[in-house]
Every structure is written in structure tokens, then in C-alpha cells.
Coordinates of C-alpha atoms in Angstrom, one line a residue:
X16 CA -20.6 -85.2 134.7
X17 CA -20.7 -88.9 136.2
X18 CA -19.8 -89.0 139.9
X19 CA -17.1 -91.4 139.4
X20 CA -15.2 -89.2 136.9
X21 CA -15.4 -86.6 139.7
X22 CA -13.4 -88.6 142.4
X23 CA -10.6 -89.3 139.8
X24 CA -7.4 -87.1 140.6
X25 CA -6.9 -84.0 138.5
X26 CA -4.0 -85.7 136.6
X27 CA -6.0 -88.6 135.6
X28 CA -9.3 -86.7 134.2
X29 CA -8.0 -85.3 131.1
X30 CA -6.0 -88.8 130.1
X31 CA -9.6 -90.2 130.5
X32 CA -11.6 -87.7 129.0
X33 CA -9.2 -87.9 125.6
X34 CA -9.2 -91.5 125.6
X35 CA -12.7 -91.5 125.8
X36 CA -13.3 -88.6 123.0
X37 CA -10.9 -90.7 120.8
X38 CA -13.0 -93.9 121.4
X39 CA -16.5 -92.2 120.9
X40 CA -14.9 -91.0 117.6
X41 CA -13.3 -93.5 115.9
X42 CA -16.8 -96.0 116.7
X43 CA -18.8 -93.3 115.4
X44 CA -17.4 -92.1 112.3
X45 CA -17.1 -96.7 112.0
X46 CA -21.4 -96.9 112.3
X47 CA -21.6 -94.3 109.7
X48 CA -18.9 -95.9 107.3
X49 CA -21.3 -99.6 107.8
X50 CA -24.4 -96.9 107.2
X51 CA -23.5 -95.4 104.2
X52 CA -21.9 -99.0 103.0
X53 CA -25.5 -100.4 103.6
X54 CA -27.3 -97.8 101.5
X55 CA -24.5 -98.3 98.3
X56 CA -25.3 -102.0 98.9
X57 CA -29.1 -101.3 98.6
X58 CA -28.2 -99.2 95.4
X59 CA -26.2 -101.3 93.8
X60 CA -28.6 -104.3 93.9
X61 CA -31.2 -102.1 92.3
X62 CA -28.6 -101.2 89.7
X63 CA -28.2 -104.9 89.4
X64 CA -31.8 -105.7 89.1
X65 CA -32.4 -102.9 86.7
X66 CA -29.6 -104.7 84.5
X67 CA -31.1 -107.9 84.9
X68 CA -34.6 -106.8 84.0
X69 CA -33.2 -104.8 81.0
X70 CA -31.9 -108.3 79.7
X71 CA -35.2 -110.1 80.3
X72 CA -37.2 -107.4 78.9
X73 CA -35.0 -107.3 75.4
X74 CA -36.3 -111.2 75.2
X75 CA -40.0 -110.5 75.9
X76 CA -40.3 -108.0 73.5
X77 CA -41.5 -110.5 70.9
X78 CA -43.2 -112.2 72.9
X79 CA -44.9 -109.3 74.5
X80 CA -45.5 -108.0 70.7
X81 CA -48.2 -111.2 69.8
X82 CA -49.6 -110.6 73.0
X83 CA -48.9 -114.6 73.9
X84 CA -48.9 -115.3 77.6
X85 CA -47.7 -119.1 76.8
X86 CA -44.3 -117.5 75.0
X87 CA -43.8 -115.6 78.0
X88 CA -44.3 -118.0 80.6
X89 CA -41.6 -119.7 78.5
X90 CA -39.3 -117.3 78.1
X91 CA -39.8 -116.8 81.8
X92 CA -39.1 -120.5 82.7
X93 CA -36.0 -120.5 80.7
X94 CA -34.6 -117.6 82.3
X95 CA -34.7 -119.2 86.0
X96 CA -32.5 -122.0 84.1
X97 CA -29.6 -119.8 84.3
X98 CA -28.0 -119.8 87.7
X99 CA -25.0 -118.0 87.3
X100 CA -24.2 -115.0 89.3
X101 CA -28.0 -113.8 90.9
X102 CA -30.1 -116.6 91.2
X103 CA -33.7 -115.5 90.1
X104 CA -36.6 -117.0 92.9
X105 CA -39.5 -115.1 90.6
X106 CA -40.6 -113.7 87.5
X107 CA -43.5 -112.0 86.3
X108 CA -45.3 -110.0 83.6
X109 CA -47.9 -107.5 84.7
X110 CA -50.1 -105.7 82.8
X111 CA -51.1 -102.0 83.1
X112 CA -53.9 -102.7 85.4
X113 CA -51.6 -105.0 87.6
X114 CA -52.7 -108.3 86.6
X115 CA -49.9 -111.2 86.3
X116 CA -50.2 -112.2 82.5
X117 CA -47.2 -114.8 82.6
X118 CA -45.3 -116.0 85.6
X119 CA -42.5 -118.3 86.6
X120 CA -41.9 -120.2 90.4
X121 CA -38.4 -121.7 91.6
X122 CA -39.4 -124.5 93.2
X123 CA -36.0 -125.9 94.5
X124 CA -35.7 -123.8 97.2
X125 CA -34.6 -125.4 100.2
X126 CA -35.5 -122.4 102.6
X127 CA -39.0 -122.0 103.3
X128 CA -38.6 -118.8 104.2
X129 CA -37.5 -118.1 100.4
X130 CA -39.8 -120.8 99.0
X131 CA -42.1 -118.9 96.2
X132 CA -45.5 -120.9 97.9
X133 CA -44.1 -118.7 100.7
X134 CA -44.5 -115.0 99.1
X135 CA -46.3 -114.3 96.0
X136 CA -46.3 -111.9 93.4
X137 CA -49.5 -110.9 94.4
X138 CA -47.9 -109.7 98.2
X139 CA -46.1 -107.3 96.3
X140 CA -48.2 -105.8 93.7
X141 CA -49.3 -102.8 95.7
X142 CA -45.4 -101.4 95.5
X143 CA -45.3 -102.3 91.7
X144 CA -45.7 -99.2 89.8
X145 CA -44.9 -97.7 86.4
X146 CA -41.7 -96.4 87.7
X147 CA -38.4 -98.3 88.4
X148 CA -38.4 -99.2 91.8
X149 CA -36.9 -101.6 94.5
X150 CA -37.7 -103.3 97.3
X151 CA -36.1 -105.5 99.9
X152 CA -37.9 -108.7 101.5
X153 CA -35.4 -108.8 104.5
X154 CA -37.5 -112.0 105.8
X155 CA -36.5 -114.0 103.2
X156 CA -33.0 -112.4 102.1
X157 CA -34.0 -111.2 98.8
X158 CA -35.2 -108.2 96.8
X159 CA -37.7 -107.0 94.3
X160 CA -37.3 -105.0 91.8
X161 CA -39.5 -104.1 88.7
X162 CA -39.6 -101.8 85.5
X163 CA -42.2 -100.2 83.2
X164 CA -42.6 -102.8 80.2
X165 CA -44.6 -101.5 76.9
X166 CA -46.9 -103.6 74.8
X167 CA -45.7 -104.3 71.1
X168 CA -48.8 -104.7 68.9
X169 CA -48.5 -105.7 65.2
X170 CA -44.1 -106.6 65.3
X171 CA -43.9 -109.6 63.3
X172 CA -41.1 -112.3 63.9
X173 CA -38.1 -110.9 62.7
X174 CA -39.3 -106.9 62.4
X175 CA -37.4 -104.4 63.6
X176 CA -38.7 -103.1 67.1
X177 CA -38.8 -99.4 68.0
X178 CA -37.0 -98.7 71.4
X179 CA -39.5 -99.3 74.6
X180 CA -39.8 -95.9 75.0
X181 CA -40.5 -94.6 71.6
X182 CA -43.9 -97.2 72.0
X183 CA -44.9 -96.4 75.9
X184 CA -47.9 -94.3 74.7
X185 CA -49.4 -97.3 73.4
X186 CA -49.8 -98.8 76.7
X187 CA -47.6 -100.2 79.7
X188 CA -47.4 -103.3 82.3
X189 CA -44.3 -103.9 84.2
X190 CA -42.0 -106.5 84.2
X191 CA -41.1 -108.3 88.0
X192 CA -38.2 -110.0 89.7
X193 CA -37.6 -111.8 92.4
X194 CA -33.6 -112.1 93.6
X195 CA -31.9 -114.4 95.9
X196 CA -29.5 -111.8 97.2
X197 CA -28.8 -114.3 100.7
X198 CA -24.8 -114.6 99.9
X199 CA -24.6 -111.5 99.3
X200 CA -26.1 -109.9 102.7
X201 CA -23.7 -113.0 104.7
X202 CA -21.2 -111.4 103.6
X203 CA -21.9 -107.9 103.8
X204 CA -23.1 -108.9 107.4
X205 CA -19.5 -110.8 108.4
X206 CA -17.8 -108.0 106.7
X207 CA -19.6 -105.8 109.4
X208 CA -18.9 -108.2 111.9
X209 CA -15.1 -108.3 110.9
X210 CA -15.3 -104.3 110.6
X211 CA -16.8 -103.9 113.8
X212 CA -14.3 -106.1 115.4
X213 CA -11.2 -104.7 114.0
X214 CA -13.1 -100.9 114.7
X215 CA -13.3 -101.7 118.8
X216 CA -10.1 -102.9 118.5
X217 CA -8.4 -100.0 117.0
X218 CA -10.4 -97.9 118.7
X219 CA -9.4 -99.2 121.4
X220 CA -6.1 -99.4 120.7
X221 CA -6.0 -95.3 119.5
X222 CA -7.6 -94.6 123.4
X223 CA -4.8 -95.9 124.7
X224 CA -2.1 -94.7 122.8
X225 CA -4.2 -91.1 123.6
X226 CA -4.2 -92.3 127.1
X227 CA -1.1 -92.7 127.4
X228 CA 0.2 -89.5 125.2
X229 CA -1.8 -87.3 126.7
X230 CA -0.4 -89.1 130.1
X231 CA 3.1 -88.7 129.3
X232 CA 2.4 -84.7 128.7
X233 CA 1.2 -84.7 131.9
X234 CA 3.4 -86.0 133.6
X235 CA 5.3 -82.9 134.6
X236 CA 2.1 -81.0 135.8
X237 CA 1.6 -84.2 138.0
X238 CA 4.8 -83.8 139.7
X239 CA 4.2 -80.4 140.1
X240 CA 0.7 -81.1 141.5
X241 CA 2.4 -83.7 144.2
X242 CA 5.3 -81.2 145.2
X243 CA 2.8 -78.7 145.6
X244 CA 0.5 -81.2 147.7
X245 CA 3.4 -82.0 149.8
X246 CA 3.8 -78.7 151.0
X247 CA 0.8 -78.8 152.6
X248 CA 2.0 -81.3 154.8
X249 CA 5.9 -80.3 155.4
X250 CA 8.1 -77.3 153.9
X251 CA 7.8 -77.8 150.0
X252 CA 10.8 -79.3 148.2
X253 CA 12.2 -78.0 145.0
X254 CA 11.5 -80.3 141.5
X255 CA 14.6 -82.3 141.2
X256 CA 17.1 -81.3 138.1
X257 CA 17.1 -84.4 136.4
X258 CA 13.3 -84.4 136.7
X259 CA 13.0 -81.3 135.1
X260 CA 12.2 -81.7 131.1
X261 CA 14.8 -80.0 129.2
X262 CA 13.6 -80.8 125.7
X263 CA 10.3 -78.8 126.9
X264 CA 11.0 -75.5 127.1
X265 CA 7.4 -74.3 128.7
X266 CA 7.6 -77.3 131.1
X267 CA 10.6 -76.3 131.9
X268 CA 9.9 -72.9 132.5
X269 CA 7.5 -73.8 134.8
X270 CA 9.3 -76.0 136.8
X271 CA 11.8 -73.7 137.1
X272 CA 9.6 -70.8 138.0
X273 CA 8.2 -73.4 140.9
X274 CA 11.9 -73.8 141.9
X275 CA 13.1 -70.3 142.5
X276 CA 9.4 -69.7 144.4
X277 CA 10.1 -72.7 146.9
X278 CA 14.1 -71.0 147.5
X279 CA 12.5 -67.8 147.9
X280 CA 10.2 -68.7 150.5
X281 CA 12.8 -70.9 152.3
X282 CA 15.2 -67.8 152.1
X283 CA 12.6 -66.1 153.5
X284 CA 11.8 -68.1 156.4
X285 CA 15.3 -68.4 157.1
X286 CA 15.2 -64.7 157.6
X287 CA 12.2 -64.4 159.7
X288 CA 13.7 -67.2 161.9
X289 CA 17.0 -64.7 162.1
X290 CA 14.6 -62.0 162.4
X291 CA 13.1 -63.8 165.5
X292 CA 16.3 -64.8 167.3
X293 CA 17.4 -61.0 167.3
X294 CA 13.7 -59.9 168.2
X295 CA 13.9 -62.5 171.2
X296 CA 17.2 -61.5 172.3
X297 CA 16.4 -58.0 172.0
X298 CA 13.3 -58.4 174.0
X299 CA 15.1 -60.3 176.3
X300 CA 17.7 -58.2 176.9
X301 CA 14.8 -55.2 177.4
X302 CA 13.2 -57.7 179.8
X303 CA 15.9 -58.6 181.9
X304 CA 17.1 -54.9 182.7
X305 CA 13.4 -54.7 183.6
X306 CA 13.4 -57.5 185.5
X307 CA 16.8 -56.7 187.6
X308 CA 14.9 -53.4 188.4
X309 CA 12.0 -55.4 189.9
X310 CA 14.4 -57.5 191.7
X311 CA 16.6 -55.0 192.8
X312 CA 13.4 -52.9 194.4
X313 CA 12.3 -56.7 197.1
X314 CA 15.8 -56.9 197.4
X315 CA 16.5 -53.7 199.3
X316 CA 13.2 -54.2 200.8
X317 CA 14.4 -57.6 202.2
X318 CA 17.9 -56.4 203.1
X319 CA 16.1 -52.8 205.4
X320 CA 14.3 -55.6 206.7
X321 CA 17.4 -58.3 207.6
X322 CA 18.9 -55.4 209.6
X323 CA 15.6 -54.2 211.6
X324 CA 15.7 -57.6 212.5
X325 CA 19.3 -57.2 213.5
X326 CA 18.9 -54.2 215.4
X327 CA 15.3 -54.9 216.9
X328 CA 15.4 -58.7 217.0
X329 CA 14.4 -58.3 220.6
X330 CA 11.2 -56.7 219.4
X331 CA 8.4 -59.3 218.6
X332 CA 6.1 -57.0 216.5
X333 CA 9.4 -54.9 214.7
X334 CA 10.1 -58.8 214.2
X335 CA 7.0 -60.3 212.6
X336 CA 6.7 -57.0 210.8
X337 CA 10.5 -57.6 209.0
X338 CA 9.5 -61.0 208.6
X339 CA 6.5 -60.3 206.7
X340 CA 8.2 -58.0 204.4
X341 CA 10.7 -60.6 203.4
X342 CA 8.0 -63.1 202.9
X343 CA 6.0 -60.6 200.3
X344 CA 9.3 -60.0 198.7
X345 CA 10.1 -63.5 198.4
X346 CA 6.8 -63.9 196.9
X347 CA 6.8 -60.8 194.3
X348 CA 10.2 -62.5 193.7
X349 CA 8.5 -66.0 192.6
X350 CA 6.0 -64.6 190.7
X351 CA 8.3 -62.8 188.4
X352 CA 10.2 -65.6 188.1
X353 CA 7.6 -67.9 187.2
X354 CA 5.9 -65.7 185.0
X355 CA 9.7 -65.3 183.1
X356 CA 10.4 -69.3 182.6
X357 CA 6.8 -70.7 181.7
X358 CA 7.2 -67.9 178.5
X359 CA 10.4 -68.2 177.4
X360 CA 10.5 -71.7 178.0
X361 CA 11.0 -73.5 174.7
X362 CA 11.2 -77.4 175.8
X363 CA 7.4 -76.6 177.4
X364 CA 5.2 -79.3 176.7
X365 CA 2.3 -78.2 174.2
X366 CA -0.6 -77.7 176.7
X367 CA -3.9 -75.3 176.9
X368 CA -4.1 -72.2 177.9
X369 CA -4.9 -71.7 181.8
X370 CA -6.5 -68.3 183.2
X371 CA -3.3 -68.1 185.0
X372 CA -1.0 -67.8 181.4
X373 CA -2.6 -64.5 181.2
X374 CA -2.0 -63.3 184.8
X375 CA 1.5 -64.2 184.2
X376 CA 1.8 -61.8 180.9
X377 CA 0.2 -59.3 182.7
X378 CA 3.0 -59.6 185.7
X379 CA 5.7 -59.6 183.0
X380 CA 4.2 -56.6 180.9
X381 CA 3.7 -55.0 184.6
X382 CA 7.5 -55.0 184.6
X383 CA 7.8 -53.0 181.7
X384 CA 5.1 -50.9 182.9
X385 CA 6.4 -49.8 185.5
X386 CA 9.6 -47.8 184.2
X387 CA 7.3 -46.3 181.6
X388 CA 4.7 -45.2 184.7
X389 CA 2.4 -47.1 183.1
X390 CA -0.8 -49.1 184.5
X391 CA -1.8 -52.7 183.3
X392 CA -5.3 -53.5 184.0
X393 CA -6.1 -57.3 183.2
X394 CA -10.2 -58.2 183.1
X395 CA -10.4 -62.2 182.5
X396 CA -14.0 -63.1 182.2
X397 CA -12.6 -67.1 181.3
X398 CA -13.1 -70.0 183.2
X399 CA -9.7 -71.8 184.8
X400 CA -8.5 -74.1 181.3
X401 CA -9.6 -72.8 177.6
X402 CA -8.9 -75.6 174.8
X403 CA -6.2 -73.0 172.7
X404 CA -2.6 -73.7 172.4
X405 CA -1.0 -71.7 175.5
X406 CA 2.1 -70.7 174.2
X407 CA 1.3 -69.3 171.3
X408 CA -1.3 -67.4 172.7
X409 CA 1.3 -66.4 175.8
X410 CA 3.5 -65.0 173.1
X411 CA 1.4 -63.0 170.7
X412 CA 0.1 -60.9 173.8
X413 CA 3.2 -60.8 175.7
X414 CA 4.0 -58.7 172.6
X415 CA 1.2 -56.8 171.7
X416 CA 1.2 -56.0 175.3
X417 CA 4.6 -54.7 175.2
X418 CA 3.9 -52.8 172.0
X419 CA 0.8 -51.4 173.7
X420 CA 2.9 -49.5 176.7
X421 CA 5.7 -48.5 174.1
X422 CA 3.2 -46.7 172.5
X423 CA 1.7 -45.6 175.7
X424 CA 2.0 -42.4 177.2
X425 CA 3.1 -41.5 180.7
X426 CA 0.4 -42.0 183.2
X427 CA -1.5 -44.0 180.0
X428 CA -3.5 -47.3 181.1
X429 CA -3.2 -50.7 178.9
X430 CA -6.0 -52.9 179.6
X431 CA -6.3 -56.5 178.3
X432 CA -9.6 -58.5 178.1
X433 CA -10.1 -62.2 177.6
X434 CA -13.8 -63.4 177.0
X435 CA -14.7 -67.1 176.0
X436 CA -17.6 -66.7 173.3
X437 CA -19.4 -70.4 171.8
X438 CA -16.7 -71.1 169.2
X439 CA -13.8 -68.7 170.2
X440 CA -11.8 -67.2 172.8
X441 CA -11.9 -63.1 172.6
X442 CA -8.7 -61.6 173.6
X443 CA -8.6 -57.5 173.4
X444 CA -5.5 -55.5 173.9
X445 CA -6.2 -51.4 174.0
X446 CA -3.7 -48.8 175.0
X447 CA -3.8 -44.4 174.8
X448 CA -1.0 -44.0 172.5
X449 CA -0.5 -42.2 169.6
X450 CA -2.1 -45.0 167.1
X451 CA -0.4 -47.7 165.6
X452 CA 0.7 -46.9 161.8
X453 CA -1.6 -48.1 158.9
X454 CA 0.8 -50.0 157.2
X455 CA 1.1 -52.4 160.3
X456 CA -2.4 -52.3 161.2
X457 CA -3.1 -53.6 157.4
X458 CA -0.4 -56.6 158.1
X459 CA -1.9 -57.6 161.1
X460 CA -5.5 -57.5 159.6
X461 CA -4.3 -59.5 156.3
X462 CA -1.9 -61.5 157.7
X463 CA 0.9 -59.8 155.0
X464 CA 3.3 -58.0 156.6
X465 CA 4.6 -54.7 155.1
X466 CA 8.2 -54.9 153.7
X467 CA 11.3 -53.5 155.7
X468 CA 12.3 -53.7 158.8
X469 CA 9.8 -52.0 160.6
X470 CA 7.2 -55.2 159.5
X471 CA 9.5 -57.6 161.1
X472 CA 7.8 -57.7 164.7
X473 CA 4.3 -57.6 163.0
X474 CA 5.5 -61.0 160.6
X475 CA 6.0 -62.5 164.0
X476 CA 2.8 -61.9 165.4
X477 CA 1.5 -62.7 162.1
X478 CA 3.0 -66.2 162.2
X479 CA 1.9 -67.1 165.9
X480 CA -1.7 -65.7 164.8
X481 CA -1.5 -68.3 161.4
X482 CA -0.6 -71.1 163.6
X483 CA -3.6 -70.5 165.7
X484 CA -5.6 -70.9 162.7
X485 CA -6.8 -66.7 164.5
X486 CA -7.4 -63.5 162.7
X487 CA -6.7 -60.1 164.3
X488 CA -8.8 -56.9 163.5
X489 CA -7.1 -53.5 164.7
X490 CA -9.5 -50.2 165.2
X491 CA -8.7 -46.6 166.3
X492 CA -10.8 -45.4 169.7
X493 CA -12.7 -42.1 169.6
X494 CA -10.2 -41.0 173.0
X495 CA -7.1 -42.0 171.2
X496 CA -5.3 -45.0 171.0
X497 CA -5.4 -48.7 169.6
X498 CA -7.9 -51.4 170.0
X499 CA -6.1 -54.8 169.1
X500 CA -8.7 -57.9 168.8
X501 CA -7.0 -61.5 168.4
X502 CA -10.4 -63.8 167.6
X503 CA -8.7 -67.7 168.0
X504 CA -11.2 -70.4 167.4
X505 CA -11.6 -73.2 169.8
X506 CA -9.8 -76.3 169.9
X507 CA -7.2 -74.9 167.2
X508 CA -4.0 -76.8 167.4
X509 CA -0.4 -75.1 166.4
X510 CA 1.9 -76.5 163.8
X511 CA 5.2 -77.3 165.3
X512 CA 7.4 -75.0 163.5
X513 CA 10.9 -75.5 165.2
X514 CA 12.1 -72.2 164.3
X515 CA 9.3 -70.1 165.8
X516 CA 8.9 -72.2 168.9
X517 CA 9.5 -70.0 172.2
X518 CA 10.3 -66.3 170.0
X519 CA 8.9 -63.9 170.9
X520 CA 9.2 -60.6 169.7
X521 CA 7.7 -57.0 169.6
X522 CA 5.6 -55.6 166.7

């Protein structure tokens, strides 16, 4: 298939390809027609010639039947006098042996190509033979044709002759023309011309009309093919009613079917955006009675110290002591607090991810830790800034982390491990619970979550993990528990998908 049919859209390749099929046809079965036409022309001039030869051997028989060369020479002579219709260049009388017994020359010939000095009998005497035959000179526009002639011995003048072929057995020669056929190939030739003309042109004009038929049907499928395009780039956008063929019921059909598949999925995102405002605030809500027990704990720290320093104020070391409290609750304070805004913080500018992004999900998932009795262990083997979109990534394991010590028991460990490999960034997440089910553990792996509610959280993570352009792989351990691995390549950039920016919610 040429190159150049191969770079031309989908919609224009079968327009093209009928067009050209319709063109490749029509000029075919048009050569063939002139073909055939040529041989009919060819047969018909021997038909022609036979008749004419049938004619001038009816006045030769005589002739032929005293065996006088002189009355056939004159017979022959007389014969190029008529002109009318075929105009005779040469005549001859051959005997059996192929010798010219009588002969007659047009000499008015104006083409030299067709002048008889030009071609002679004699050029053509190896083709004669005792059959009928036919032969075209094509350099000087004419043909030859000759016929088996018998010799009549003993006929007087006057005596009725027997048929030529009741008398072949007493010995034959043949009987030789030569006939202008020149007007008669000019106009076979401009009627092939003409024929040829008038076959591009139709031809052509029968592409087009295929062309644009074949167009026309296609049509629909091409504004199928752009919608569909288009939702590459944006959310797709239903076919348009008045767009949609009526009078073609299959078109239709599809269209329509295309329709209730783009309302689906917008109904569908609309309720995994819901889905993600109530995950958010629910996680919220879990965080910040997590977070006011963190507080409250350096808050009563801070305020035991306040009134040492009231009551021992005189005291330098009781003093620097307090003081020192209240500065590392101040701090543990911070931390938590910065930790909580760089997460939820939707208006964030899109940046990439810092070492410290994960030591602030591990201080937040700490927090939830710590009313389960739970330890967070964080092992970051990345250098300070890794080229992935930070808060995506800061949302998918601030849940999986939180899932992770859900899942947890008391006393359990959740460890999670970030390695920088040549192409991606390795981020592991592995807790002691129970095991997470196989339905989500399939969702998570195929990016499809289950149905229900209980695949909600796991079509979050799901989304975040598609905007990374990641894939996630969930094993069992041997000791118990889950082994989450979230593989993002580098230098993956998030769509900005308004309704998914800054949720966050647990699988």
C-alpha cells in the first residue's frame, strides 16, 4: 500500500480507494471494448476482401479457363478502374507454385509509403497460401487478402462453368489483393481517440460521483470519529440532535448508542466527584478529631510547663527546662500543621515531589497511628526533589497509608518505602493486617474498580494512579498482611481534572 495513502485520515481512505476502483474499472473494461472493436475491424475487412475477391474471381474464370495471362492482366487493369467504396492498390494471379501469372500496379498513389514500386507482390508471397487468409501491412495502411483460385481447362466462351470447387482437383493458384484500407483505420483511430476521451472523462466523472457518495455515507462515522478524537483532549461531547441522521436508522442507532455512552460516563464522573467530596470530608473529619488529640496532648504539655514557670520562675534550670518543653511543643505543633495545609491545599501550585512530601504523610498518617497504637516507619532512599507531580502522589499514599493502619492490628507496624529506580520512582506501602479483599486488590491492579460502595475509595486511588500515567500491583506477605507497590514513571505530568483536585479519600 503506497505511503501516501497511509497518512490520509481514516475517513478519507475508503472515498479514495472507491473512486479509484471505479476509475481502474470503467478505463479497463473501455481498452477492452477498443480491443475487441479492433479485432471485428480486422474481421470485417477480411470479410470485405473475401467479397471483393469473390467478385474478381467470377470475372477471371474465363479468362483463367484459356489459360491467357494478357486477358487477365486486362481484366485486372480494369478492375483498379473502379474506385468506389475500397480502392484496390494491387492485383495478382498466382499459380499453384506461387508464380505471378498476371498482375496489375496503381500508380497514382500519392503516398510513397502506399506506392506499389514501394511493396510488391513478391514481399508477400511467402503468406499466400491455398487457404483464405488476411494480412495487414500497417506501414502502409492497407491489407492483403487472397483466395484459392482453380484452373479452367477446355470452357469455351459462353460454356457453362462448374463451381470453383467442384474443379479444385484439377489444379489451384490463388488470386491476390492489395486494399487501401487508410480512411478506414483514421477513423477507427479518432473514433478511439473520441472514445478514449469521452472514457477518462466519464470515468472520471463516475470517481467522483463515487467519491463523493461514498463521502456523503461517511459522513456520520467522521463525526463520530472527531467526537471521539476530541475526548482525548477534553470530556467528550454528545453528537448534536440535529446532526444525528434520522432517515438512517443504523446511523442513527449508533449515534445514539455513542450518546447515552458519553451521559453515562459524565453521570458517572459526577458521582465519583460526589463520591470524593464525602470521602474528603469524611477523612477530614477522621483527621481533625485526630489532629485535636495531637494538639490537645503539647497543649497540656505547654500549659504544666506555663505554671512551673509560674511557680519556679526564680529557678533558672526548672526555667530553661519549661521553656524547652514549650518550644518542642510549639514545634510538634508546626509540623502537624504544615503537614495538614500542604495536603489538603487545593489552590497549591502544581510542583514536584520533594523528600519532604513524604515525611509530611508519614507525620499525618502518625496521627492516625497513634490512637490505633500503631507504628509508622518511613525508609526514603530518594534524593531531595523527584520530577513526579507531588500532589497526586501526596494523596494516593496519604490514603493507602491510612487504609494500611485501618487494617492494622494493635501493636502492628506500617512501613512505607520510596526508591528512585532509572525511569521510575518506587513507592511501597506494607502493613500486618488481615489482607486486603480480592475484589479491591483486582481494581487497584486493573485500574476498574469493583461496583458498590465499597469500590468507591479504591476508584479514587484509581483515578490519582491514571493521572500519574502509574500502575499499582498488590501482593499478600508470607507473615500476613499487604504489600501495596505504586510504580510512577518519571517526569509524568497530571491532567488537571478540577473535580479531583485536592480529594482525598480512603480505599
Amino acid at each position: 500500500m503506497p505511503l501516501w495513502f497511509k497518512r490520509l485520515p481514516l475517513t478519507l481512505r475508503f472515498p479514495v480507494a472507491v473512486a479509484l476502483m471505479i476509475f481502474i474499472v470503467a478505463v479497463t473494461t473501455t481498452q477492452v471494448a477498443i480491443q475487441t472493436s479492433s479485432r471485428q475491424f480486422e474481421q470485417q475487412m477480411g470479410q470485405i476482401g473475401q467479397v471483393y475477391l469473390d467478385g474478381l474471381a467470377a470475372a477471371l474464370i474465363p479468362a483463367l479457363a484459356r489459360s491467357d495471362p494478357d486477358a487477365m492482366t486486362a481484366i485486372l487493369e480494369r478492375s483498379l478502374t473502379v474506385r468506389e467504396g475500397i480502392e484496390d492498390l494491387r492485383l495478382a494471379v498466382l499459380d499453384a507454385e506461387g508464380a505471378i501469372v498476371a498482375r496489375a500496379d496503381r500508380t497514382t498513389s500519392d503516398d510513397p509509403a502506399r506506392d506499389p514500386s514501394s511493396t510488391a507482390v513478391e514481399d508477400f508471397a511467402e503468406f499466400i497460401h491455398s487457404l483464405p487468409g488476411i494480412r495487414f501491412d500497417h506501414e502502409s495502411r492497407s491489407v492483403w487478402v487472397w483466395r484459392p483460385l482453380p484452373w479452367v481447362e477446355g470452357v469455351p466462351d459462353g460454356a457453362a462453368l462448374e463451381p470453383p470447387t467442384a474443379v479444385a482437383s484439377r489444379g489451384e493458384g490463388s488470386i491476390v489483393a492489395n486494399l487501401d484500407v487508410a480512411a478506414f483505420i483514421e477513423e477507427r483511430q479518432a473514433l478511439q481517440v473520441k472514445l478514449l476521451a469521452f472514457d477518462l472523462l466519464f470515468s472520471g466523472v463516475c470517481a467522483a460521483v463515487g467519491f463523493l457518495i461514498v463521502r456523503q455515507m461517511q459522513r456520520p462515522i467522521a463525526l463520530l470519529t472527531q467526537h471521539l478524537q476530541l475526548g482525548e483532549q477534553r470530556q467528550p461531547q454528545p453528537v448534536a440532535e440535529e446532526l444525528v441522521p434520522r432517515q438512517d436508522p443504523q446511523i442513527a442507532d449508533l449515534l445514539a448508542a455513542y450518546n447515552r455512552m458519553v451521559r453515562e460516563s459524565r453521570q458517572r464522573e459526577a458521582m465519583i466527584g460526589r463520591v470524593m467530596e464525602q470521602e474528603r470530608d469524611a477523612i477530614l473529619g477522621r483527621m481533625a478529631a485526630t489532629l485535636a488529640h495531637e494538639i490537645r496532648n503539647p497543649l497540656g504539655g505547654m500549659s504544666t510547663a506555663i505554671r512551673t514557670v509560674r511557680k519556679f520562675g526564680d529557678d533558672p534550670a526548672a526555667r530553661a527546662d519549661a521553656l524547652d518543653f514549650i518550644e518542642r511543643g510549639i514545634a510538634a505543633l508546626q509540623e502537624v500543621t504544615d503537614a495538614t495545609l500542604q495536603t489538603h491545599r487545593t489552590t497549591e501550585e502544581r510542583r514536584n515531589l520533594r523528600q519532604q512530601d513524604l515525611r509530611d504523610v508519614g507525620v499525618l498518617a502518625q496521627a492516625e497511628a497513634s490512637g490505633r497504637d500503631v507504628t509508622v516507619d518511613l525508609d526514603l532512599q530518594v534524593p531531595p526533589e523527584v520530577p513526579v507531580p507531588a500532589a497526586e502522589i501526596r494523596q494516593v499514599l496519604l490514603n493507602l497509608m491510612l487504609n494500611a493502619i485501618r487494617a492494622s492490628p494493635a501493636g502492628g507496624l506500617v512501613t512505607l518505602r520510596a526508591r528512585l529506580e532509572p525511569t521510575i520512582l518506587r513507592l511501597d506501602v506494607e502493613d500486618g493486617g488481615r489482607g486486603l479483599p480480592p475484589d479491591l486488590a483486582s481494581g487497584l491492579e486493573t485500574g476498574v474498580p469493583p461496583p458498590g460502595n465499597a469500590g468507591l475509595g479504591v476508584a479514587v486511588i484509581v483515578r490519582l494512579v491514571e493521572r500519574l500515567q502509574g500502575r499499582v500491583s498488590v501482593t499478600g506477605r508470607s507473615e500476613g498482611g499487604t504489600h501495596i507497590s505504586l510504580h510512577v514513571p518519571l517526569g509524568a505530568t497530571a491532567a488537571i481534572e478540577p473535580e479531583l483536585a485536592g480529594d482525598v479519600g480512603p480505599a
